[in-house]
Short mmCIF file of C-alpha atoms in Angstrom, two decimals:
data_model
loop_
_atom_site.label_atom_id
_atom_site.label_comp_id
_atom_site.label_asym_id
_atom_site.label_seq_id
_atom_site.Cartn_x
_atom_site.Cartn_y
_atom_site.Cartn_z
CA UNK A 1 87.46 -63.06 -10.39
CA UNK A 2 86.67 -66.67 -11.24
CA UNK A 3 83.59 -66.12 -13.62
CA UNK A 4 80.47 -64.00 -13.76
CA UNK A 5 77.04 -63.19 -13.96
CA UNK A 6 74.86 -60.20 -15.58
CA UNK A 7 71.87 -58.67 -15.75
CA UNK A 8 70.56 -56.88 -18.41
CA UNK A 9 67.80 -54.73 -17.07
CA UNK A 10 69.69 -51.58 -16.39
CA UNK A 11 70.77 -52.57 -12.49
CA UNK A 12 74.17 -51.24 -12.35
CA UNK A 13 76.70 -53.66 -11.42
CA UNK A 14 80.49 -54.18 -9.44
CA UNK A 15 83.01 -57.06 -9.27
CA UNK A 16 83.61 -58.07 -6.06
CA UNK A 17 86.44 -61.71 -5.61
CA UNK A 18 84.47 -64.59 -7.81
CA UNK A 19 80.85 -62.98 -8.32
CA UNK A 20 79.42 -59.76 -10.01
CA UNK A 21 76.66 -58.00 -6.95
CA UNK A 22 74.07 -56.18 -8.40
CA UNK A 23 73.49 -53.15 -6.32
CA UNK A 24 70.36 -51.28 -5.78
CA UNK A 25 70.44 -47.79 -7.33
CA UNK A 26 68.34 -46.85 -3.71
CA UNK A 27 71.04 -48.33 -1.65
CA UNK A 28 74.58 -48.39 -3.32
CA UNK A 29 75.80 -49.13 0.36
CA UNK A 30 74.40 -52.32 -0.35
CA UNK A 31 77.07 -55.50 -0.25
CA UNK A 32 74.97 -58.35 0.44
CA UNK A 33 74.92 -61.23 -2.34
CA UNK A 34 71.28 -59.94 -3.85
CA UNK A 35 71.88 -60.14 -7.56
CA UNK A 36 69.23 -58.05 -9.09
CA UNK A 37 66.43 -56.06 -7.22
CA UNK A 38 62.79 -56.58 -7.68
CA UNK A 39 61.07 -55.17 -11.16
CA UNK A 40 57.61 -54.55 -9.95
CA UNK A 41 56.24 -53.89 -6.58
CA UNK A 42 53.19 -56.28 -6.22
CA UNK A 43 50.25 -55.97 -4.13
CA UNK A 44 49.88 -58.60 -1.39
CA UNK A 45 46.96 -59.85 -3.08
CA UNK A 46 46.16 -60.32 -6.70
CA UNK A 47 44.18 -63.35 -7.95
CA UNK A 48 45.57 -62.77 -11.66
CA UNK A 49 49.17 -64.02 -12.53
CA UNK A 50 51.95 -61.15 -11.93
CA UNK A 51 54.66 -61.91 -14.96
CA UNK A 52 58.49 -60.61 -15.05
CA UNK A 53 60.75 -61.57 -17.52
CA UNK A 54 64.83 -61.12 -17.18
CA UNK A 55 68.04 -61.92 -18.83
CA UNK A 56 70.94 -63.09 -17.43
CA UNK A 57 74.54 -63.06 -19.23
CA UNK A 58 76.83 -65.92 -18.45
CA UNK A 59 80.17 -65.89 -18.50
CA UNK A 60 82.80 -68.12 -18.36
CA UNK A 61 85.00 -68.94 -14.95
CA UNK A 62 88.04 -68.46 -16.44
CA UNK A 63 87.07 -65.52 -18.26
CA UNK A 64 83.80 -63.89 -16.95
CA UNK A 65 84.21 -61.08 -19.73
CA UNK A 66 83.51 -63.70 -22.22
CA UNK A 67 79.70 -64.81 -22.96
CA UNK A 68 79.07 -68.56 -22.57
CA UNK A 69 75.16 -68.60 -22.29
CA UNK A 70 72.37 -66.08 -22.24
CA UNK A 71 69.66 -67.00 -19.56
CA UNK A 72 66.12 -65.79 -20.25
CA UNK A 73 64.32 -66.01 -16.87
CA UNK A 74 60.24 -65.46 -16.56
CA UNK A 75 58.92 -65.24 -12.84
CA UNK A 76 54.90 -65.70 -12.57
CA UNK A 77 53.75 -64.95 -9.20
CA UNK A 78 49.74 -65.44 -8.01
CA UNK A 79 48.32 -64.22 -4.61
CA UNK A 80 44.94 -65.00 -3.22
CA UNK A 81 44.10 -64.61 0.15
CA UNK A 82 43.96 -68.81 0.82
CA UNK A 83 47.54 -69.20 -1.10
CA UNK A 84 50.25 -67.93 -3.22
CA UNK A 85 52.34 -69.41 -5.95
CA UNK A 86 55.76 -68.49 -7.33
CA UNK A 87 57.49 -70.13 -10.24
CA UNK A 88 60.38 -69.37 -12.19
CA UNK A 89 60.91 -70.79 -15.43
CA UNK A 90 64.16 -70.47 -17.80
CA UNK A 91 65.52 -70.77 -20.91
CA UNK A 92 69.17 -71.48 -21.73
CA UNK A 93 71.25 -70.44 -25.25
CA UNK A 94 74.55 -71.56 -25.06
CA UNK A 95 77.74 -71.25 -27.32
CA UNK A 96 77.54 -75.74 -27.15
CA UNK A 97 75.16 -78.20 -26.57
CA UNK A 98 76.26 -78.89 -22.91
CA UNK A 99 74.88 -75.44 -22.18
CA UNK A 100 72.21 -75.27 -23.50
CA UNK A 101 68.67 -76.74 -22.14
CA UNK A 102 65.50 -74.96 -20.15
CA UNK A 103 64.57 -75.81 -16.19
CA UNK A 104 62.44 -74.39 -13.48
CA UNK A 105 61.81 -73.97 -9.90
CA UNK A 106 58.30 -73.25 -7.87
CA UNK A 107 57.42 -71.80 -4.38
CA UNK A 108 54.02 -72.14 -2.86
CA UNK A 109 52.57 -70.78 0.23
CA UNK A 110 49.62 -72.32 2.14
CA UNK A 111 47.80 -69.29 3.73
CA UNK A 112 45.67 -71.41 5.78
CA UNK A 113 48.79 -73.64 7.46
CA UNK A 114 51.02 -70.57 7.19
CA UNK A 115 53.19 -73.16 5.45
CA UNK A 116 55.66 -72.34 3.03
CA UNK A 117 57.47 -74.65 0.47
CA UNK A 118 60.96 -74.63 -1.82
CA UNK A 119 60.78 -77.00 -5.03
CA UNK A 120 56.88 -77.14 -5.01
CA UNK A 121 53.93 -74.91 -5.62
CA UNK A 122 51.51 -76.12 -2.90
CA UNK A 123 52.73 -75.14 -0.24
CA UNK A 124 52.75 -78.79 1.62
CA UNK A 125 54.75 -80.54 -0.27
CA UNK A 126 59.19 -80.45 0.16
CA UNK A 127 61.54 -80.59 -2.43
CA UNK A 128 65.40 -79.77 -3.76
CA UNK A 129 66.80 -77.80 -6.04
CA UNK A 130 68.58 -78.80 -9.55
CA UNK A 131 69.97 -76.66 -11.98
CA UNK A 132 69.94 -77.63 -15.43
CA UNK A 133 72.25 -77.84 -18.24
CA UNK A 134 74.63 -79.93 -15.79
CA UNK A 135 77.29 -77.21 -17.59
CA UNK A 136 76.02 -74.42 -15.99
CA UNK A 137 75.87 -75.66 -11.98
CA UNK A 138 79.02 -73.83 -9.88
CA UNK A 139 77.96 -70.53 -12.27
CA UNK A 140 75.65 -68.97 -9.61
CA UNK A 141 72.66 -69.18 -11.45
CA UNK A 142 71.05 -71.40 -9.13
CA UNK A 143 71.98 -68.43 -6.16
CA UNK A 144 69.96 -66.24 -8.48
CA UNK A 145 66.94 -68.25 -9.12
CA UNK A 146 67.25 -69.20 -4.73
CA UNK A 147 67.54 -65.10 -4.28
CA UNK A 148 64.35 -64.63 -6.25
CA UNK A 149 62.32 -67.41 -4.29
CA UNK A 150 63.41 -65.83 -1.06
CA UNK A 151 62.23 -62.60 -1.96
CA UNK A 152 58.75 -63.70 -2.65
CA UNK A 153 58.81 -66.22 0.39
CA UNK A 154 59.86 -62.37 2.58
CA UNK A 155 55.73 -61.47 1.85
CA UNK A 156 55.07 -64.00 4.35
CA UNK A 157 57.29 -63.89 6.83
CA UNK A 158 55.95 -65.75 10.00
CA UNK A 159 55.25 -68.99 7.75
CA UNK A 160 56.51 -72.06 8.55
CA UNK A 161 59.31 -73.56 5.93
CA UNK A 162 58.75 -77.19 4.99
CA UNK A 163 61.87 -79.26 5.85
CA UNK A 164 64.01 -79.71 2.84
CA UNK A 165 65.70 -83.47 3.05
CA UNK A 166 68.57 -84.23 1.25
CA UNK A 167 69.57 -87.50 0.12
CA UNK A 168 73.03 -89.41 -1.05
CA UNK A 169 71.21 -89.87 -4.29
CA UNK A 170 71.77 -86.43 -5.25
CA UNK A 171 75.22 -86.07 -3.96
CA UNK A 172 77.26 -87.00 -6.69
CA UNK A 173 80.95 -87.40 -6.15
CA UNK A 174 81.99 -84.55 -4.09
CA UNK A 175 79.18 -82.43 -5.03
CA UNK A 176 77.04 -82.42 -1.88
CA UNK A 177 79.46 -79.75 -0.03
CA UNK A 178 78.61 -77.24 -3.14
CA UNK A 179 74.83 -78.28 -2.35
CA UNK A 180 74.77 -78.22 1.10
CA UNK A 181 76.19 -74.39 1.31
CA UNK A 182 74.13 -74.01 -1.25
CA UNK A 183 71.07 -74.14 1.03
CA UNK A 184 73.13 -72.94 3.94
CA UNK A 185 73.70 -69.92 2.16
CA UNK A 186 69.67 -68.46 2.26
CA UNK A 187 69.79 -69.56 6.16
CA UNK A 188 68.87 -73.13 6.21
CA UNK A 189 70.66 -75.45 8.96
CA UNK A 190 70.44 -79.03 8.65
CA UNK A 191 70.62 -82.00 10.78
CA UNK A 192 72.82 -84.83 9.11
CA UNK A 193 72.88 -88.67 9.66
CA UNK A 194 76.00 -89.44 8.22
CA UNK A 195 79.74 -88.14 8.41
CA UNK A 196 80.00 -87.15 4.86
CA UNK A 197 76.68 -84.83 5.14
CA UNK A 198 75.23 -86.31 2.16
CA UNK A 199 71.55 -87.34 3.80
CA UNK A 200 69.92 -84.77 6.06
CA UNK A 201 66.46 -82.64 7.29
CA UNK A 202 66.51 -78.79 7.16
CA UNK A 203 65.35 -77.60 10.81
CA UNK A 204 62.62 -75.95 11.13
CA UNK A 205 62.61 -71.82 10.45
CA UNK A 206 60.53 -69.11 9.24
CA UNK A 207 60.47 -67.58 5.55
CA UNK A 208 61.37 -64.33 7.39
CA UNK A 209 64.61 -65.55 8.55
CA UNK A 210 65.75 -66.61 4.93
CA UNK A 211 68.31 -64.77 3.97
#
């Protein structure tokens, strides 16, 4: 095992090569990389702001039984029956400075363009994906933050994801193979125009066939 990741909300968990699964208590059968089921079961509309709140436990690659950060996750989620918004927002507490820092990531759904979008909260417009401290990227917590965008995205499941377009300009070094499975990983294919696959356009698919 190469490092780790855990909740602590009660989900019971098992080590599996480089990443801890969280594994529904319903369905212990269950091997795909979902890291932490769903706290409340929402209605499918609800004009108010739905609020969750989770902590993560980080710990290090070499070491995964050892702490490095604690991760304190709040997901607010709004429904109306023109659109929906999703939005994650997180706090990081570090044993340094380098890991240490806050971030966060939206979702938005246009109910009237049965358009869906990753990295915004309209629903038109497209975005990427950065996780933040720098220190913390290649620790799955940007898998866990993608994981809980998908599941919210699943309540609309015929809409339309806006292409995601990657650029060179956030490729850094040999980064952009971690960032393009990244996206690959939830069921996104992309059309490149270069041989390294650092610029590219997500194809078109529907929220339903994230995975």
């Amino acid at each position: 095992m190469v490092y780790g990741i855990s909740i602590l909300n009660g989900v019971s968990v098992c080590q599996n090569h480089a990443l801890r699964r969280y594994i529904s208590p319903h369905n212990p059968g269950n091997h795909a990389p979902v890291l932490e089921q769903a706290i409340n079961s929402w209605p499918a509309v609800s004009r108010h702001p739905r609020v969750s709140s989770t902590v993560l436990v980080i710990g290090s690659r070499g070491a995964p039984e050892c702490e490095v950060a604690k991760v304190f996750v709040t997901c607010t989620e709004v429904i109306t029956p023109h659109e929906a918004g999703f939005r994650i927002e997180y706090t990081v507490s570090g044993c340094s400075h380098a890991l240490t820092g806050k971030g966060s990531l939206a979702a938005g759904v246009n109910r009237s363009m049965n358009s869906v979008s990753i990295g915004a909260s309209d629903g038109f417009n497209r975005g990427f994906i950065t996780v933040t401290p720098d220190a913390l990227q290649g620790h799955r917590l940007g898998t866990y933050l993608m994981w809980r965008v998908v599941q919210f995205l699943h309540q609309f499941p015929d809409a339309q994801v806006n292409p995601i377009r990657l650029s060179d300009a956030q490729a850094y070094e040999s980064n952009h193979v971690r960032r393009n499975r990244f996206y690959e990983q939830i069921g996104l294919q992309f059309d490149y125009y270069d041989g390294k696959h650092e610029n590219g356009r997500s194809r078109p698919v529907r929220a339903g066939d994230l995975i």
